[in-house]
């Protein structure tokens, strides 16, 4: 089964976060991930509003997990730390 990364983000340092996004794109692609949503118009219905929403599909849960824990993604993530408030979940698709 495929799996989704679902991220809700409030960016506090645009330059640093864009560096994260640039580097993370390669790490995600290297693990078979493709973006379904990356920003765009949204409507907050419940919960905490975070204006940047991202959804990426991976071939399976293990690939999504491996991507997050990979050296390349962790290096990219260092640019997001302190540059954004984020919630990220991996969920298996039906």
Coordinates of N, CA and C in Angstrom, one line a residue:
X1 N 0.8 -1.2 0.0 CA 0.0 0.0 0.0 C 0.9 1.2 0.0
X2 N 0.4 2.2 -0.7 CA 1.2 3.5 -0.7 C 0.9 4.2 0.6
X3 N 1.8 5.2 0.9 CA 1.7 6.0 2.1 C 1.8 7.5 1.8
X4 N 1.2 8.3 2.6 CA 1.3 9.7 2.5 C 2.0 10.4 3.6
X5 N 2.8 11.4 3.2 CA 3.3 12.4 4.2 C 2.3 13.5 4.2
X6 N 1.8 13.9 5.3 CA 0.9 15.1 5.4 C 1.6 16.0 6.4
X7 N 1.9 17.2 5.9 CA 2.5 18.3 6.7 C 1.7 19.5 6.7
X8 N 1.6 20.1 7.9 CA 1.0 21.4 8.1 C 2.0 22.3 8.7
X9 N 2.3 23.5 8.0 CA 3.5 24.3 8.3 C 3.1 25.7 8.4
X10 N 3.7 26.4 9.4 CA 3.7 27.9 9.5 C 5.2 28.3 9.4
X11 N 5.5 28.9 8.4 CA 6.9 29.3 8.1 C 7.2 30.6 8.8
X12 N 8.4 30.7 9.6 CA 8.8 31.9 10.3 C 10.0 32.5 9.7
X13 N 10.8 31.7 8.9 CA 12.0 32.2 8.2 C 11.9 31.7 6.8
X14 N 11.4 32.5 5.9 CA 11.2 32.1 4.5 C 12.4 31.6 3.8
X15 N 13.5 32.3 3.9 CA 14.8 32.0 3.2 C 15.3 30.6 3.6
X16 N 15.3 30.4 4.9 CA 15.8 29.1 5.4 C 14.8 28.0 5.1
X17 N 13.6 28.2 5.1 CA 12.6 27.2 4.8 C 12.6 26.9 3.3
X18 N 12.9 27.8 2.5 CA 13.0 27.5 1.0 C 14.2 26.7 0.7
X19 N 15.3 26.9 1.5 CA 16.5 26.0 1.4 C 16.1 24.6 1.8
X20 N 15.4 24.4 2.9 CA 14.9 23.1 3.3 C 14.1 22.5 2.2
X21 N 13.1 23.2 1.6 CA 12.2 22.7 0.6 C 13.0 22.2 -0.6
X22 N 14.0 23.0 -1.0 CA 14.8 22.7 -2.2 C 15.6 21.3 -1.9
X23 N 16.2 21.2 -0.8 CA 16.9 20.0 -0.4 C 16.0 18.8 -0.2
X24 N 14.9 19.0 0.5 CA 14.0 17.9 0.8 C 13.4 17.3 -0.5
X25 N 13.2 18.2 -1.5 CA 12.6 17.7 -2.7 C 13.4 16.5 -3.3
X26 N 14.7 16.7 -3.3 CA 15.6 15.6 -3.9 C 15.5 14.3 -3.0
X27 N 15.5 14.5 -1.7 CA 15.5 13.4 -0.8 C 14.2 12.6 -0.9
X28 N 13.1 13.4 -1.1 CA 11.8 12.7 -1.2 C 11.7 12.0 -2.5
X29 N 12.2 12.6 -3.6 CA 12.2 11.9 -4.9 C 13.0 10.7 -4.9
X30 N 14.2 10.7 -4.2 CA 15.1 9.6 -4.1 C 14.4 8.4 -3.5
X31 N 13.4 8.6 -2.7 CA 12.7 7.5 -2.0 C 11.3 7.2 -2.7
X32 N 11.1 7.7 -3.9 CA 9.9 7.4 -4.7 C 8.8 8.3 -4.4
X33 N 9.0 9.4 -3.6 CA 7.9 10.3 -3.2 C 7.6 11.2 -4.3
X34 N 6.3 11.5 -4.5 CA 5.8 12.5 -5.4 C 4.9 13.5 -4.7
X35 N 4.9 14.7 -5.0 CA 4.1 15.7 -4.3 C 2.7 15.7 -5.0
X36 N 1.7 15.7 -4.1 CA 0.3 15.8 -4.6 C -0.2 17.2 -4.3
X37 N 0.3 17.8 -3.2 CA -0.1 19.1 -2.7 C 1.1 19.8 -2.2
X38 N 1.3 21.0 -2.6 CA 2.5 21.8 -2.1 C 2.1 23.2 -2.0
X39 N 1.5 23.6 -0.9 CA 1.0 25.0 -0.8 C -0.4 25.0 -1.4
X40 N -0.8 26.1 -2.0 CA -2.0 26.2 -2.7 C -3.2 26.7 -1.8
X41 N -4.3 26.9 -2.4 CA -5.5 27.4 -1.7 C -6.0 26.3 -0.8
X42 N -6.5 26.7 0.3 CA -7.0 25.8 1.3 C -8.1 26.4 2.1
X43 N -8.9 25.6 2.8 CA -9.9 26.1 3.7 C -9.7 25.4 5.1
X44 N -9.4 26.1 6.1 CA -9.2 25.5 7.4 C -10.6 25.3 8.1
X45 N -10.9 24.1 8.3 CA -12.2 23.8 8.9 C -12.2 23.5 10.4
X46 N -11.1 22.9 10.9 CA -11.0 22.5 12.3 C -9.5 22.6 12.6
X47 N -9.2 22.7 13.9 CA -7.9 22.7 14.4 C -7.0 23.9 14.1
X48 N -5.8 23.7 14.4 CA -4.8 24.8 14.2 C -4.5 25.2 12.8
X49 N -4.6 26.4 12.5 CA -4.4 26.8 11.1 C -2.9 27.0 10.8
X50 N -2.4 26.3 9.8 CA -1.0 26.4 9.4 C -1.1 26.6 7.9
X51 N -0.7 27.8 7.4 CA -1.0 28.2 6.0 C -0.3 27.4 4.9
X52 N 0.7 26.6 5.2 CA 1.3 25.8 4.2 C 1.0 24.3 4.4
X53 N 0.4 23.7 3.4 CA 0.0 22.3 3.5 C 0.7 21.5 2.4
X54 N 1.3 20.4 2.8 CA 2.0 19.6 1.8 C 1.6 18.1 2.0
X55 N 1.4 17.5 0.8 CA 1.1 16.0 0.8 C 2.0 15.4 -0.2
X56 N 2.7 14.4 0.2 CA 3.5 13.6 -0.8 C 3.2 12.1 -0.6
X57 N 3.1 11.5 -1.8 CA 2.8 10.0 -1.8 C 4.1 9.2 -2.0
X58 N 4.3 8.2 -1.2 CA 5.4 7.3 -1.3 C 4.9 5.9 -1.7
X59 N 5.7 5.1 -2.3 CA 5.3 3.7 -2.7 C 4.7 2.9 -1.6
X60 N 5.2 3.1 -0.4 CA 4.8 2.3 0.8 C 5.2 3.0 2.1
X61 N 4.7 2.5 3.2 CA 5.0 3.1 4.5 C 6.5 3.1 4.8
X62 N 7.2 2.0 4.4 CA 8.6 1.8 4.7 C 9.4 2.9 3.9
X63 N 9.1 3.1 2.7 CA 9.8 4.2 1.9 C 9.6 5.5 2.5
X64 N 8.4 5.9 3.0 CA 8.2 7.1 3.7 C 9.0 7.3 4.9
X65 N 9.0 6.2 5.7 CA 9.8 6.2 6.9 C 11.3 6.3 6.6
X66 N 11.8 5.5 5.7 CA 13.2 5.6 5.3 C 13.6 6.9 4.8
X67 N 12.7 7.6 4.1 CA 13.0 8.9 3.6 C 13.2 9.9 4.7
X68 N 12.3 9.9 5.7 CA 12.4 10.8 6.8 C 13.7 10.6 7.6
X69 N 14.1 9.4 7.7 CA 15.3 9.0 8.5 C 16.6 9.0 7.7
X70 N 16.5 9.3 6.4 CA 17.7 9.3 5.6 C 18.6 10.5 5.9
X71 N 19.9 10.3 5.6 CA 20.9 11.4 5.9 C 20.5 12.6 5.1
X72 N 20.1 12.4 3.8 CA 19.8 13.6 3.0 C 18.6 14.4 3.5
X73 N 17.5 13.7 3.9 CA 16.4 14.4 4.5 C 16.7 15.1 5.8
X74 N 17.4 14.4 6.7 CA 17.8 15.0 7.9 C 18.7 16.2 7.8
X75 N 19.5 16.2 6.8 CA 20.3 17.4 6.4 C 19.4 18.5 6.0
X76 N 18.5 18.2 5.1 CA 17.5 19.2 4.7 C 16.7 19.7 5.9
X77 N 16.3 18.8 6.7 CA 15.5 19.2 7.9 C 16.2 20.2 8.8
X78 N 17.5 20.2 8.8 CA 18.2 21.1 9.7 C 17.9 22.6 9.3
X79 N 17.6 22.8 8.0 CA 17.2 24.2 7.6 C 15.8 24.6 8.0
X80 N 14.9 23.6 8.3 CA 13.6 23.9 8.7 C 13.5 24.2 10.2
X81 N 14.4 23.6 10.9 CA 14.4 23.7 12.4 C 14.7 25.2 12.7
X82 N 13.8 25.8 13.5 CA 13.9 27.2 13.8 C 13.3 28.1 12.7
X83 N 12.9 27.6 11.6 CA 12.4 28.4 10.5 C 10.9 28.1 10.2
X84 N 10.4 27.2 11.0 CA 8.9 26.8 10.8 C 8.4 26.1 12.0
X85 N 7.1 26.2 12.2 CA 6.4 25.3 13.1 C 5.7 24.3 12.2
X86 N 5.9 23.0 12.5 CA 5.4 21.9 11.6 C 4.8 20.8 12.3
X87 N 3.8 20.2 11.7 CA 3.2 18.9 12.1 C 3.4 18.0 10.9
X88 N 3.9 16.8 11.1 CA 4.1 15.9 10.0 C 3.7 14.5 10.4
X89 N 2.9 13.9 9.6 CA 2.4 12.5 9.9 C 2.6 11.7 8.6
X90 N 2.9 10.4 8.8 CA 2.9 9.4 7.7 C 1.7 8.5 7.9
X91 N 0.9 8.4 6.9 CA -0.3 7.5 7.0 C -0.4 6.6 5.8
X92 N -0.7 5.4 6.0 CA -0.9 4.4 5.0 C -2.2 4.6 4.3
X93 N -2.2 4.6 2.9 CA -3.4 4.8 2.2 C -4.2 3.4 2.1
X94 N -5.5 3.6 1.9 CA -6.3 2.4 1.7 C -6.1 1.8 0.4

